[in-house]
Amino acid sequence: MLFRSESGAILLYLAERYGGEGQNAAQRGLAQQWVLFANATLATALFVPSNREREFPRLMEVLDGRLSQGPLIGEQWGVADCAVNAYLAYLPIFFPQIDLSPYPNVQATIATTQQRPAYQRVMGQR
């Protein structure tokens, strides 16, 4: 079984080894911040029912604003986007009852993620 912390470590390793990300300490720090946010804060807000009720709306509001600016780090989709979007893409699958209309940038990000060829290969059409 792969734990969230292991998936985050794997993502960060792959980003540094093959993705050309993390050229300096500031970029590596931002990447680590977003991966930790995804695996600790966002995952808990989604998958722990009491946290979903309390934390989810606040996180989605902040995340929606940030996503309006484009990729989370730099100009291109990268490790931070992969980590965060992996959880966001679960929303329509596991929580179809959640109304995402107040978060248009989150909705757009989910749709863009679902159109990525790698997502479609792994997840298929859902």
PDB file of C-alpha atoms in Angstrom:
ATOM      1  CA  MET A   1       0.000   0.000   0.000  1.00  0.00           C
ATOM      2  CA  LEU A   2       1.293   3.433  -0.940  1.00  0.00           C
ATOM      3  CA  PHE A   3       0.845   6.073   1.726  1.00  0.00           C
ATOM      4  CA  ARG A   4       0.278   9.755   0.977  1.00  0.00           C
ATOM      5  CA  SER A   5       3.702  10.716   2.336  1.00  0.00           C
ATOM      6  CA  GLU A   6       5.360   8.156   0.089  1.00  0.00           C
ATOM      7  CA  SER A   7       3.494   9.375  -2.979  1.00  0.00           C
ATOM      8  CA  GLY A   8       4.602  12.915  -2.170  1.00  0.00           C
ATOM      9  CA  ALA A   9       8.215  11.843  -1.801  1.00  0.00           C
ATOM     10  CA  ILE A  10       8.019   9.969  -5.095  1.00  0.00           C
ATOM     11  CA  LEU A  11       6.526  12.998  -6.868  1.00  0.00           C
ATOM     12  CA  LEU A  12       9.246  15.290  -5.536  1.00  0.00           C
ATOM     13  CA  TYR A  13      11.981  12.852  -6.532  1.00  0.00           C
ATOM     14  CA  LEU A  14      10.589  12.473 -10.058  1.00  0.00           C
ATOM     15  CA  ALA A  15      10.210  16.231 -10.431  1.00  0.00           C
ATOM     16  CA  GLU A  16      13.830  16.867  -9.486  1.00  0.00           C
ATOM     17  CA  ARG A  17      15.245  13.904 -11.385  1.00  0.00           C
ATOM     18  CA  TYR A  18      13.261  14.093 -14.619  1.00  0.00           C
ATOM     19  CA  GLY A  19      11.092  17.193 -14.630  1.00  0.00           C
ATOM     20  CA  GLY A  20      13.697  19.913 -14.527  1.00  0.00           C
ATOM     21  CA  GLU A  21      11.924  21.387 -11.544  1.00  0.00           C
ATOM     22  CA  GLY A  22      13.543  22.530  -8.365  1.00  0.00           C
ATOM     23  CA  GLN A  23      16.338  24.509  -9.981  1.00  0.00           C
ATOM     24  CA  ASN A  24      16.897  26.450  -6.770  1.00  0.00           C
ATOM     25  CA  ALA A  25      16.021  26.251  -3.102  1.00  0.00           C
ATOM     26  CA  ALA A  26      13.012  28.578  -3.458  1.00  0.00           C
ATOM     27  CA  GLN A  27      11.438  26.433  -6.194  1.00  0.00           C
ATOM     28  CA  ARG A  28      12.099  23.234  -4.255  1.00  0.00           C
ATOM     29  CA  GLY A  29      10.541  24.805  -1.173  1.00  0.00           C
ATOM     30  CA  LEU A  30       7.396  25.798  -3.075  1.00  0.00           C
ATOM     31  CA  ALA A  31       7.117  22.329  -4.582  1.00  0.00           C
ATOM     32  CA  GLN A  32       7.460  20.745  -1.158  1.00  0.00           C
ATOM     33  CA  GLN A  33       4.914  23.166   0.299  1.00  0.00           C
ATOM     34  CA  TRP A  34       2.271  22.282  -2.321  1.00  0.00           C
ATOM     35  CA  VAL A  35       2.898  18.531  -2.137  1.00  0.00           C
ATOM     36  CA  LEU A  36       2.602  18.642   1.654  1.00  0.00           C
ATOM     37  CA  PHE A  37      -0.533  20.773   1.370  1.00  0.00           C
ATOM     38  CA  ALA A  38      -2.083  18.236  -1.009  1.00  0.00           C
ATOM     39  CA  ASN A  39      -1.177  15.171   1.026  1.00  0.00           C
ATOM     40  CA  ALA A  40      -1.870  16.540   4.490  1.00  0.00           C
ATOM     41  CA  THR A  41      -4.287  19.466   4.379  1.00  0.00           C
ATOM     42  CA  LEU A  42      -6.316  18.883   1.222  1.00  0.00           C
ATOM     43  CA  ALA A  43      -6.557  15.111   1.622  1.00  0.00           C
ATOM     44  CA  THR A  44      -7.735  15.479   5.220  1.00  0.00           C
ATOM     45  CA  ALA A  45     -10.297  18.126   4.254  1.00  0.00           C
ATOM     46  CA  LEU A  46     -11.688  15.791   1.595  1.00  0.00           C
ATOM     47  CA  PHE A  47     -11.632  12.377   3.189  1.00  0.00           C
ATOM     48  CA  VAL A  48     -12.383  13.086   6.851  1.00  0.00           C
ATOM     49  CA  PRO A  49     -16.122  13.858   6.998  1.00  0.00           C
ATOM     50  CA  SER A  50     -15.985  16.282   9.937  1.00  0.00           C
ATOM     51  CA  ASN A  51     -13.094  18.141   8.302  1.00  0.00           C
ATOM     52  CA  ARG A  52     -14.865  18.192   4.934  1.00  0.00           C
ATOM     53  CA  GLU A  53     -17.773  20.087   6.470  1.00  0.00           C
ATOM     54  CA  ARG A  54     -15.540  22.516   8.351  1.00  0.00           C
ATOM     55  CA  GLU A  55     -12.410  22.941   6.226  1.00  0.00           C
ATOM     56  CA  PHE A  56     -13.445  22.178   2.660  1.00  0.00           C
ATOM     57  CA  PRO A  57     -15.249  25.451   1.822  1.00  0.00           C
ATOM     58  CA  ARG A  58     -12.428  27.595   3.201  1.00  0.00           C
ATOM     59  CA  LEU A  59      -9.736  25.630   1.372  1.00  0.00           C
ATOM     60  CA  MET A  60     -11.656  25.628  -1.888  1.00  0.00           C
ATOM     61  CA  GLU A  61     -12.166  29.382  -1.742  1.00  0.00           C
ATOM     62  CA  VAL A  62      -8.453  30.033  -1.255  1.00  0.00           C
ATOM     63  CA  LEU A  63      -7.430  27.386  -3.786  1.00  0.00           C
ATOM     64  CA  ASP A  64      -9.915  28.696  -6.342  1.00  0.00           C
ATOM     65  CA  GLY A  65      -8.346  32.139  -6.088  1.00  0.00           C
ATOM     66  CA  ARG A  66      -4.853  30.744  -6.460  1.00  0.00           C
ATOM     67  CA  LEU A  67      -5.799  28.571  -9.430  1.00  0.00           C
ATOM     68  CA  SER A  68      -7.073  31.654 -11.258  1.00  0.00           C
ATOM     69  CA  GLN A  69      -3.401  32.606 -11.687  1.00  0.00           C
ATOM     70  CA  GLY A  70      -2.449  29.465 -13.627  1.00  0.00           C
ATOM     71  CA  PRO A  71      -0.011  26.695 -12.667  1.00  0.00           C
ATOM     72  CA  LEU A  72       0.924  26.625  -9.000  1.00  0.00           C
ATOM     73  CA  ILE A  73       4.650  27.073  -9.650  1.00  0.00           C
ATOM     74  CA  GLY A  74       6.110  28.739 -12.684  1.00  0.00           C
ATOM     75  CA  GLU A  75       4.644  28.780 -16.159  1.00  0.00           C
ATOM     76  CA  GLN A  76       4.062  25.063 -16.754  1.00  0.00           C
ATOM     77  CA  TRP A  77       2.080  22.302 -15.114  1.00  0.00           C
ATOM     78  CA  GLY A  78       4.378  20.512 -12.685  1.00  0.00           C
ATOM     79  CA  VAL A  79       4.737  18.506  -9.509  1.00  0.00           C
ATOM     80  CA  ALA A  80       2.675  20.909  -7.385  1.00  0.00           C
ATOM     81  CA  ASP A  81      -0.186  20.781  -9.880  1.00  0.00           C
ATOM     82  CA  CYS A  82       0.054  17.003 -10.077  1.00  0.00           C
ATOM     83  CA  ALA A  83      -0.177  16.624  -6.301  1.00  0.00           C
ATOM     84  CA  VAL A  84      -3.085  19.045  -5.823  1.00  0.00           C
ATOM     85  CA  ASN A  85      -4.999  18.030  -8.948  1.00  0.00           C
ATOM     86  CA  ALA A  86      -4.794  14.356  -8.049  1.00  0.00           C
ATOM     87  CA  TYR A  87      -7.043  15.111  -5.073  1.00  0.00           C
ATOM     88  CA  LEU A  88      -9.244  17.618  -6.883  1.00  0.00           C
ATOM     89  CA  ALA A  89      -9.918  15.081  -9.634  1.00  0.00           C
ATOM     90  CA  TYR A  90     -11.337  12.719  -6.992  1.00  0.00           C
ATOM     91  CA  LEU A  91     -14.115  15.180  -6.168  1.00  0.00           C
ATOM     92  CA  PRO A  92     -16.502  14.291  -9.032  1.00  0.00           C
ATOM     93  CA  ILE A  93     -15.785  10.583  -8.552  1.00  0.00           C
ATOM     94  CA  PHE A  94     -16.119  10.208  -4.779  1.00  0.00           C
ATOM     95  CA  PHE A  95     -18.187  13.275  -3.894  1.00  0.00           C
ATOM     96  CA  PRO A  96     -20.540  14.052  -6.816  1.00  0.00           C
ATOM     97  CA  GLN A  97     -22.975  15.643  -4.361  1.00  0.00           C
ATOM     98  CA  ILE A  98     -20.562  18.492  -3.560  1.00  0.00           C
ATOM     99  CA  ASP A  99     -21.517  21.667  -5.383  1.00  0.00           C
ATOM    100  CA  LEU A 100     -18.378  23.098  -6.958  1.00  0.00           C
ATOM    101  CA  SER A 101     -20.131  25.955  -8.757  1.00  0.00           C
ATOM    102  CA  PRO A 102     -18.790  28.537  -6.264  1.00  0.00           C
ATOM    103  CA  TYR A 103     -15.275  27.488  -7.357  1.00  0.00           C
ATOM    104  CA  PRO A 104     -15.056  27.952 -11.146  1.00  0.00           C
ATOM    105  CA  ASN A 105     -11.267  27.738 -11.236  1.00  0.00           C
ATOM    106  CA  VAL A 106     -11.325  24.475  -9.304  1.00  0.00           C
ATOM    107  CA  GLN A 107     -13.920  23.164 -11.775  1.00  0.00           C
ATOM    108  CA  ALA A 108     -11.783  24.256 -14.729  1.00  0.00           C
ATOM    109  CA  THR A 109      -8.703  22.656 -13.199  1.00  0.00           C
ATOM    110  CA  ILE A 110     -10.549  19.374 -12.692  1.00  0.00           C
ATOM    111  CA  ALA A 111     -11.781  19.431 -16.296  1.00  0.00           C
ATOM    112  CA  THR A 112      -8.279  20.180 -17.601  1.00  0.00           C
ATOM    113  CA  THR A 113      -6.810  17.397 -15.475  1.00  0.00           C
ATOM    114  CA  GLN A 114      -9.405  14.931 -16.761  1.00  0.00           C
ATOM    115  CA  GLN A 115      -8.441  15.808 -20.342  1.00  0.00           C
ATOM    116  CA  ARG A 116      -4.752  15.077 -19.810  1.00  0.00           C
ATOM    117  CA  PRO A 117      -3.740  11.925 -21.742  1.00  0.00           C
ATOM    118  CA  ALA A 118      -2.008  10.452 -18.689  1.00  0.00           C
ATOM    119  CA  TYR A 119      -5.154  10.880 -16.581  1.00  0.00           C
ATOM    120  CA  GLN A 120      -7.285   9.252 -19.238  1.00  0.00           C
ATOM    121  CA  ARG A 121      -4.889   6.309 -19.541  1.00  0.00           C
ATOM    122  CA  VAL A 122      -4.930   5.691 -15.809  1.00  0.00           C
ATOM    123  CA  MET A 123      -8.493   6.606 -14.908  1.00  0.00           C
ATOM    124  CA  GLY A 124     -10.346   6.014 -18.152  1.00  0.00           C
ATOM    125  CA  GLN A 125     -13.514   7.865 -18.922  1.00  0.00           C
ATOM    126  CA  ARG A 126     -15.512   8.440 -15.748  1.00  0.00           C
TER     127      ARG A 126
END
